[in-house]
GROMACS .gro file of C-alpha atoms in nm:
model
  318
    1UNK     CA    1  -0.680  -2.277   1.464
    2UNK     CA    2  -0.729  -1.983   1.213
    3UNK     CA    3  -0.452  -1.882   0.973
    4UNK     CA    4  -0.386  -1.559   1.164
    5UNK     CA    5  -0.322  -1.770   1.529
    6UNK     CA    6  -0.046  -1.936   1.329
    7UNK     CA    7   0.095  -1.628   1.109
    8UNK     CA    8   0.431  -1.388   1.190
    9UNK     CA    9   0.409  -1.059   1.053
   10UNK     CA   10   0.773  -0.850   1.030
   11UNK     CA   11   0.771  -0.535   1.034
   12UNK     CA   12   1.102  -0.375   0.859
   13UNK     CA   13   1.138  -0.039   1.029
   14UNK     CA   14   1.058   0.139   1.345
   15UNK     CA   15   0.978   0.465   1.262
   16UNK     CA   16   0.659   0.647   1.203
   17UNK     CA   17   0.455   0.448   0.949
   18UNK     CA   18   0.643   0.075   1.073
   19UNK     CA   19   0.533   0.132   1.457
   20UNK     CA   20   0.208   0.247   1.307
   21UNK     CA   21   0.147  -0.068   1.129
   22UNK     CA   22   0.269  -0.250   1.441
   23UNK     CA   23   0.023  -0.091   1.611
   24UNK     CA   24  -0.277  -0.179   1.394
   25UNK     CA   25  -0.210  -0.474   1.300
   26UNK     CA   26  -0.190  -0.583   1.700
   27UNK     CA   27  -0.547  -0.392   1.755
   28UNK     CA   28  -0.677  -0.588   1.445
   29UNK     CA   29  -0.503  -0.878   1.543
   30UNK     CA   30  -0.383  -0.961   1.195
   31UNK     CA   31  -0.087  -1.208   1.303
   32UNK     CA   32  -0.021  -1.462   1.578
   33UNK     CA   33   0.303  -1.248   1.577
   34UNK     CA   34   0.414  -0.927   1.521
   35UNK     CA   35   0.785  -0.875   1.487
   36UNK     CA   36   0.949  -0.511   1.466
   37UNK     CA   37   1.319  -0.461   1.290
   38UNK     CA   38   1.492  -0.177   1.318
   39UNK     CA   39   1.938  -0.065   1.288
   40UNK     CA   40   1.838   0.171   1.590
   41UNK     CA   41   1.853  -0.053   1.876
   42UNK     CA   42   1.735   0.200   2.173
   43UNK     CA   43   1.461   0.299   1.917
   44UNK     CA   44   1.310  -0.028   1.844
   45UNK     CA   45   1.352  -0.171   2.155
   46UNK     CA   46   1.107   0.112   2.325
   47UNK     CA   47   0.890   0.071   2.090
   48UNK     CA   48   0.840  -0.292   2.133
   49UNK     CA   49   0.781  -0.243   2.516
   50UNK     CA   50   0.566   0.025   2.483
   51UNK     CA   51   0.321  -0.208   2.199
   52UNK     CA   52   0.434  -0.506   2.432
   53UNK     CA   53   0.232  -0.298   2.749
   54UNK     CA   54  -0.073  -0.299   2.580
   55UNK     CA   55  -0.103  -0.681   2.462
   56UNK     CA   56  -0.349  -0.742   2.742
   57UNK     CA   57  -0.617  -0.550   2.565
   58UNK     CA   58  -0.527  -0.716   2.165
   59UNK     CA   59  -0.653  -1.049   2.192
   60UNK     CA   60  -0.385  -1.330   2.125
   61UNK     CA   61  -0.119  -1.136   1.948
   62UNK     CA   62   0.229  -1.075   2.068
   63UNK     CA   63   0.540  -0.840   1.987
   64UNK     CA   64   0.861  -0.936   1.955
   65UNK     CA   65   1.160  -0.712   1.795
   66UNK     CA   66   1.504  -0.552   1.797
   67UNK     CA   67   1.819  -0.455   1.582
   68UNK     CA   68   1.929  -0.826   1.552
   69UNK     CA   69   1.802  -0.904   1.184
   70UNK     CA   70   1.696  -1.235   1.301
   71UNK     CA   71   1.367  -1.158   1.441
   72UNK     CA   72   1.181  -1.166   1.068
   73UNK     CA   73   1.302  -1.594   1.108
   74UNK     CA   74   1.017  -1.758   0.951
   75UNK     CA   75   0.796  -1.482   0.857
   76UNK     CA   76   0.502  -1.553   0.657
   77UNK     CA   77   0.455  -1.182   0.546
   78UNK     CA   78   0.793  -0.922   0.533
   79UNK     CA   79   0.647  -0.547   0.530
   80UNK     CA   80   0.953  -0.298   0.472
   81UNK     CA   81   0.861   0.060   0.571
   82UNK     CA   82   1.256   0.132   0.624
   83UNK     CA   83   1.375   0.427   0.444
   84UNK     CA   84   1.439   0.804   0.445
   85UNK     CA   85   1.184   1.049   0.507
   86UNK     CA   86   0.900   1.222   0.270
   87UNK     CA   87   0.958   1.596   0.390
   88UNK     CA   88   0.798   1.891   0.258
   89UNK     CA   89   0.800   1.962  -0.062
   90UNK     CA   90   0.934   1.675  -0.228
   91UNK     CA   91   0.826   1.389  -0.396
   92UNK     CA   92   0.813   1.067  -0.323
   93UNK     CA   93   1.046   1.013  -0.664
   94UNK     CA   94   1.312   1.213  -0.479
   95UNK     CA   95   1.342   0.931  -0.240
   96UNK     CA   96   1.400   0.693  -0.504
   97UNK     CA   97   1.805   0.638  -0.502
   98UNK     CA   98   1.838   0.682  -0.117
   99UNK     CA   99   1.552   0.423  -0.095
  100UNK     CA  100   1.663   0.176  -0.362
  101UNK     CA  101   2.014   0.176  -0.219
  102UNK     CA  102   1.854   0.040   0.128
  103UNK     CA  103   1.703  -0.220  -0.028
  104UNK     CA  104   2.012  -0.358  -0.222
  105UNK     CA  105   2.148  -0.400   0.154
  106UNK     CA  106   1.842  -0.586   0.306
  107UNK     CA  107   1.686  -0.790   0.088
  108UNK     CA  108   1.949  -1.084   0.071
  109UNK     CA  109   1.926  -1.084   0.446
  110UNK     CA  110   1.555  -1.082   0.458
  111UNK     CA  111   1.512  -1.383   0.220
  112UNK     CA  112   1.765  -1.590   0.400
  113UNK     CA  113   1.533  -1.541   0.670
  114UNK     CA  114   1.280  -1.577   0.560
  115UNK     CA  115   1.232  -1.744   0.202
  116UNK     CA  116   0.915  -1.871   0.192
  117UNK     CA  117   0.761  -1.512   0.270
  118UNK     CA  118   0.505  -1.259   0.081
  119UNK     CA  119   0.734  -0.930   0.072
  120UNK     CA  120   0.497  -0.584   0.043
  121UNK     CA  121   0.671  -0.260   0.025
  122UNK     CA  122   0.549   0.042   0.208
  123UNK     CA  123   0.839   0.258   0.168
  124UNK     CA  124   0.817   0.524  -0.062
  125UNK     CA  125   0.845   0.521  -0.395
  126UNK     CA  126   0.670   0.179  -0.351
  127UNK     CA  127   0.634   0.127  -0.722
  128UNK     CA  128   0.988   0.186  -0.797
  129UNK     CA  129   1.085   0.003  -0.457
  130UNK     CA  130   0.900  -0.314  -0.579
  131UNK     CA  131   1.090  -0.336  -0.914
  132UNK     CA  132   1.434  -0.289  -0.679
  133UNK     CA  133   1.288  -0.528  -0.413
  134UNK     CA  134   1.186  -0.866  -0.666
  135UNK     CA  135   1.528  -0.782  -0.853
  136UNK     CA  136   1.730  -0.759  -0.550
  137UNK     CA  137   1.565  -1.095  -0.419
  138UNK     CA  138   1.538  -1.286  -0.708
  139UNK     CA  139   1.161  -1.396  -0.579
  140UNK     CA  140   0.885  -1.434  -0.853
  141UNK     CA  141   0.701  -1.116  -0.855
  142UNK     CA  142   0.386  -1.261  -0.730
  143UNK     CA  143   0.542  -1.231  -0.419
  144UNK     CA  144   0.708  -0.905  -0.387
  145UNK     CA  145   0.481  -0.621  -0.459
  146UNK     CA  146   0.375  -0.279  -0.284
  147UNK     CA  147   0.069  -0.100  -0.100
  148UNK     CA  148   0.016   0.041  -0.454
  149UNK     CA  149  -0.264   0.265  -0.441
  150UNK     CA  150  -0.457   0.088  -0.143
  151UNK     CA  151  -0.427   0.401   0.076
  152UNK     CA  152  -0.512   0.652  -0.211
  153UNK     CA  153  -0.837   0.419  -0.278
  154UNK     CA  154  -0.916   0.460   0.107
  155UNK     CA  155  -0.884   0.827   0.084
  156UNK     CA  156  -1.123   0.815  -0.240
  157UNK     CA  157  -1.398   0.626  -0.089
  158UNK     CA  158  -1.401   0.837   0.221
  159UNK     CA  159  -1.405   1.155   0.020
  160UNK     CA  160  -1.727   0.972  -0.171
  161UNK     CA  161  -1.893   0.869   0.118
  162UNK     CA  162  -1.854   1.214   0.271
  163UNK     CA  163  -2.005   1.399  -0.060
  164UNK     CA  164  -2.273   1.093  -0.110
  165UNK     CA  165  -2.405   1.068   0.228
  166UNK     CA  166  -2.365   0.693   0.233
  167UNK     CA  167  -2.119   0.483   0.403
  168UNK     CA  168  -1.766   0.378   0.258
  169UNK     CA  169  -1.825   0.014   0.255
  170UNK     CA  170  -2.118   0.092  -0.004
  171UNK     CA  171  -1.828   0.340  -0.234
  172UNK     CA  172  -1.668   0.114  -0.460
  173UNK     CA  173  -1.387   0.305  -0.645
  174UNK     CA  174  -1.020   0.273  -0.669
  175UNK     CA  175  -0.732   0.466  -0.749
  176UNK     CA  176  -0.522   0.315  -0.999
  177UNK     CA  177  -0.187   0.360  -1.178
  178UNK     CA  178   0.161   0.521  -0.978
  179UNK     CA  179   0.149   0.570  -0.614
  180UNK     CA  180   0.209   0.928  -0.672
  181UNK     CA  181   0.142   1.200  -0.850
  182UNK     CA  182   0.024   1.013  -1.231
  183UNK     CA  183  -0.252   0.808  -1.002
  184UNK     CA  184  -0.589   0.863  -1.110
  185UNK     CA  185  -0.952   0.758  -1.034
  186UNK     CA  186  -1.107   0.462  -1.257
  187UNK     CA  187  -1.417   0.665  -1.269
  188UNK     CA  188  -1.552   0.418  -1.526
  189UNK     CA  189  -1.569   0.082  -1.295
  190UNK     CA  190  -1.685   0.339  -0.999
  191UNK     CA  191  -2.017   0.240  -0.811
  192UNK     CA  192  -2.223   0.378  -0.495
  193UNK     CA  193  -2.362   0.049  -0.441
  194UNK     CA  194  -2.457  -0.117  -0.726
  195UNK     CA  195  -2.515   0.227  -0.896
  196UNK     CA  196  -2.236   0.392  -1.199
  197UNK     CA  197  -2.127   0.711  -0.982
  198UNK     CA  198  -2.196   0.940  -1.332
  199UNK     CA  199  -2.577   0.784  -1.297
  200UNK     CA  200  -2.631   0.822  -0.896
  201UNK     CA  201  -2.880   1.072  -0.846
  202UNK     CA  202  -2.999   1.122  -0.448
  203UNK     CA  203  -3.262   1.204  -0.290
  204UNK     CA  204  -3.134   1.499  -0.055
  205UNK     CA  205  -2.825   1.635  -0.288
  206UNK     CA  206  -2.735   1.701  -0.556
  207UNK     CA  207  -2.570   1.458  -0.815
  208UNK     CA  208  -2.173   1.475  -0.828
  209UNK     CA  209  -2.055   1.671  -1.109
  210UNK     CA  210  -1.784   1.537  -1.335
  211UNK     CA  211  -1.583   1.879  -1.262
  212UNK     CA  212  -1.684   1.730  -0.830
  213UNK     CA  213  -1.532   1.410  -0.970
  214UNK     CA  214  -1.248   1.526  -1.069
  215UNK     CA  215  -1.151   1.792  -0.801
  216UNK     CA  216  -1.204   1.475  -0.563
  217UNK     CA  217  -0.976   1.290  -0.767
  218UNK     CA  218  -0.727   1.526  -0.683
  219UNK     CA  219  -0.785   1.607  -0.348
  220UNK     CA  220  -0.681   1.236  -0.287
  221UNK     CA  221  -0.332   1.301  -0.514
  222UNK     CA  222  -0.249   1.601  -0.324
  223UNK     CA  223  -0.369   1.410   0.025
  224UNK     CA  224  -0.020   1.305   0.136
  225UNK     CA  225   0.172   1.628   0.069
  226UNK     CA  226  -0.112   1.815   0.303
  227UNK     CA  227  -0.061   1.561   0.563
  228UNK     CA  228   0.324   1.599   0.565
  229UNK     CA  229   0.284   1.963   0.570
  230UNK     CA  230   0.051   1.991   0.913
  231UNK     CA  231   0.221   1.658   1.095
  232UNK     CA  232   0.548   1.563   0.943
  233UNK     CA  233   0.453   1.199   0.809
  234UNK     CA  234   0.173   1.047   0.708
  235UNK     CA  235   0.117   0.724   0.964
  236UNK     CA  236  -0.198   0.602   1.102
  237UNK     CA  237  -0.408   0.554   0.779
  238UNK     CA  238  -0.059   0.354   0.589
  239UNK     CA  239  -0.042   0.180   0.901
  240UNK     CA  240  -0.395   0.026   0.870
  241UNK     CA  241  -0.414  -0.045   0.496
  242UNK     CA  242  -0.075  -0.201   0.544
  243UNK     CA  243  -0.229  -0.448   0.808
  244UNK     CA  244  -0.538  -0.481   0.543
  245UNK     CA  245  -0.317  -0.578   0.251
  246UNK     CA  246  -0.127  -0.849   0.529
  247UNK     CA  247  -0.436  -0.973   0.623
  248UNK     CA  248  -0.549  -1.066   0.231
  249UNK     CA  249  -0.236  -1.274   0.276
  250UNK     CA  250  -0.236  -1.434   0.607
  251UNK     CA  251  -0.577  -1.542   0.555
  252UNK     CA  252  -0.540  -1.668   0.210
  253UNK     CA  253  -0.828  -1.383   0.126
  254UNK     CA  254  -0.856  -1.357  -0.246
  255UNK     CA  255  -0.918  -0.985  -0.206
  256UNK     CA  256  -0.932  -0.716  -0.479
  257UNK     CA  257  -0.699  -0.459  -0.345
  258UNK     CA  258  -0.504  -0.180  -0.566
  259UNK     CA  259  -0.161  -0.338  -0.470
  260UNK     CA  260   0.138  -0.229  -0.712
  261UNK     CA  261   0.362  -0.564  -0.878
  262UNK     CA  262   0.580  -0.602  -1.157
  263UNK     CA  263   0.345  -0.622  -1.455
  264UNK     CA  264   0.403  -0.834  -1.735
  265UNK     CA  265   0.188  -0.767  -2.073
  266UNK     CA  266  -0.075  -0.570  -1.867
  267UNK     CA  267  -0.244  -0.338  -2.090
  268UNK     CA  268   0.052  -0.373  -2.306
  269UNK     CA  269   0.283  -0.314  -2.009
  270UNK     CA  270   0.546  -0.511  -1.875
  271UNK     CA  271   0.872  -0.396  -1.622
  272UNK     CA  272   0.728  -0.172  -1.405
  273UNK     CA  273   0.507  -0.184  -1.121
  274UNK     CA  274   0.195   0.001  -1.144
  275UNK     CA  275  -0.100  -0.030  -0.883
  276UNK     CA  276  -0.399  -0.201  -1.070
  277UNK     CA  277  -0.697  -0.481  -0.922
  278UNK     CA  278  -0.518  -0.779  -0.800
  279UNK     CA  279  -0.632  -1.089  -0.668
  280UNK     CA  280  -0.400  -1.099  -0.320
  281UNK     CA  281  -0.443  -1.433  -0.116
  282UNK     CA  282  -0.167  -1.663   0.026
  283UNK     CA  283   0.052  -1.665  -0.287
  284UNK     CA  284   0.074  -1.278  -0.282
  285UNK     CA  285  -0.051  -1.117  -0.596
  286UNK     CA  286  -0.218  -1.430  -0.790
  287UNK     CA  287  -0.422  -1.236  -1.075
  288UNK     CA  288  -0.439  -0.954  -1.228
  289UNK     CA  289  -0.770  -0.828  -1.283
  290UNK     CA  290  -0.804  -0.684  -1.687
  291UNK     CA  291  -1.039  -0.410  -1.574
  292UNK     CA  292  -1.204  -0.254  -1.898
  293UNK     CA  293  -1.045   0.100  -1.912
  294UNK     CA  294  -1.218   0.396  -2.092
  295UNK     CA  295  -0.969   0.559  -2.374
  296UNK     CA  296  -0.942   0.846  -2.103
  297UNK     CA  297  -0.805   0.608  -1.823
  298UNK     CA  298  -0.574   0.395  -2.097
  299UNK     CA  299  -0.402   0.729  -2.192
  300UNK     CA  300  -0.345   0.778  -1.769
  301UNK     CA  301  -0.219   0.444  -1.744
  302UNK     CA  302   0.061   0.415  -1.999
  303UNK     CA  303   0.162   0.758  -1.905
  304UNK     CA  304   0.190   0.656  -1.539
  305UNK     CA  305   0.312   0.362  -1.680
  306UNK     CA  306   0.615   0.590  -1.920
  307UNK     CA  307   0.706   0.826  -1.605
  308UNK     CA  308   0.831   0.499  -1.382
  309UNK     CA  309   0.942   0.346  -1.644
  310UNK     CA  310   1.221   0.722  -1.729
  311UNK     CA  311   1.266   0.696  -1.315
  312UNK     CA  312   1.375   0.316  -1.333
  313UNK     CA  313   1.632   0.387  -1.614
  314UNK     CA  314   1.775   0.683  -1.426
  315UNK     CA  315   1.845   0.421  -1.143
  316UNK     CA  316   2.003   0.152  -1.355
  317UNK     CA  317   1.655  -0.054  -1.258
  318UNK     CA  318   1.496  -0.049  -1.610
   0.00000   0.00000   0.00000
């Protein structure tokens, strides 16, 4: 029996981006079981039926949920997507108090529940949310971190692939640093297969530019807020990365994903949570990866690094 026949998968939040998740994470079949929380008890129990419908066509996974915190019992991975809404316009830094003052409720409740889970943090500000979220819980922070900039990295590759003519899988790039707007592009560690993106030269285009480079690079920063604007919520890609990042877990991966944990000595940083290459297997986060950073990208980094670090001591966090 495979890790993922055996795993539970909570789901803390029924709204747009926590039914999303539900949702992909059912088609990708990355749990044994899926459970959905939610305080609205009409709410999450509609959406449970409706997912529950379709289990015939998503292979051996099943749905379970409701308002009774209970159903996360024995969860091997906790996502929390509960919190108030990004609306047009602001940041996801405005959110930070509302957010943070959620979390002080749930998270005793969640680790009674379930101690021996991985925690991941979708809700937005994620960085700031996983500082509040390992404090709150008192778990090491190996095992309480957020999506970080696994989405932003998706949006990157894409935008790559789309310029390059090649296919995403073969764009290796990442977006490091604050989910939000101090991220920025590790251009220096970027590839098109096994090729430096400053050195890839195609047959049918033209090379990328560094001005290309970094007009992409903030196309991805600015992705979310156009999103919002046209739909009201960005949902279906955070849905999938989120089941990506539970998979690493569930399946004891080892992956290198962007996730965001309390950082310790990192490039001189420690007591914030910044999105940099982690190892992510069974344990949660169980390396950091010291990426070689141009001067350039060090500058970025302790300035996304300084800007969380003013928004924690506005909250009490820092």
């Amino acid at each position: 029996m495979s890790n993922s026949e055996r795993s539970k998968l909570s789901i803390v939040g029924a709204g747009a981006v926590g039914t999303s998740l539900a949702y992909a994470a059912l088609i990708r079949e990355s749990a044994r079981e899926i459970a959905l929380y939610d305080i609205q008890k009409a709410k999450v129990d509609a959406e449970v039926l409706d997912l529950a419908h379709g289990t015939q066509f998503t292979g051996s996974s099943r749905i379970i949920g409701g308002d009774d915190l209970d159903v996360v019992t024995g969860s091997d991975v906790v996502i929390i997507t509960a919190g108030a809404k990004q609306h047009p316009g602001q940041s996801r830094l405005d959110l930070a108090a509302v957010n943070v003052g959620i979390l002080r409720g749930l998270m005793p409740g969640l680790v009674e529940r379930a101690p021996d889970a991985v925690y991941i943090l979708v809700t937005n500000p994620c960085d700031i949310l996983a500082v509040a979220a390992q404090k709150f819980s008192g778990l090491p922070s190996a095992r309480v971190f957020a999506s970080g900039t696994v989405l932003d990295s998706s949006r990157l590759r894409w935008l790559l692939a789309e310029r390059t003519g090649v296919s995403t899988s073969s764009v290796h790039a990442m977006i490091v640093g604050e989910h939000g707007d101090s991220e920025f592009a590790l251009w220096s560690q970027a590839r098109i297969g096994p090729v430096p993106i400053q050195s890839w030269r195609p047959v049918d285009r033209a090379p990328v530019s560094a001005d290309e480079l970094d007009s992409i690079a903030e196309d991805v920063k600015t992705a979310a807020y156009r999103v919002i604007e046209g739909k009201g919520a960005t949902n279906y890609a955070i849905g999938l990365s989120g089941a990506r990042i539970a998979e690493a877990v569930l399946r004891d991966e080892g992956a290198i994903l962007p996730v965001s944990s309390v950082l310790d000595g990192y490039h001189g940083i420690s007591g914030v949570a910044l999105a940099v290459p982690s190892i992510v297997d069974a344990s949660g986060v169980s390396a950091l990866i010291d990426v070689p950073f141009s001067e350039q990208e060090e500058r970025q980094l302790q300035d996304s690094a300084r800007t969380l670090h003013e928004e924690l001591a506005k909250l009490g966090l820092g």
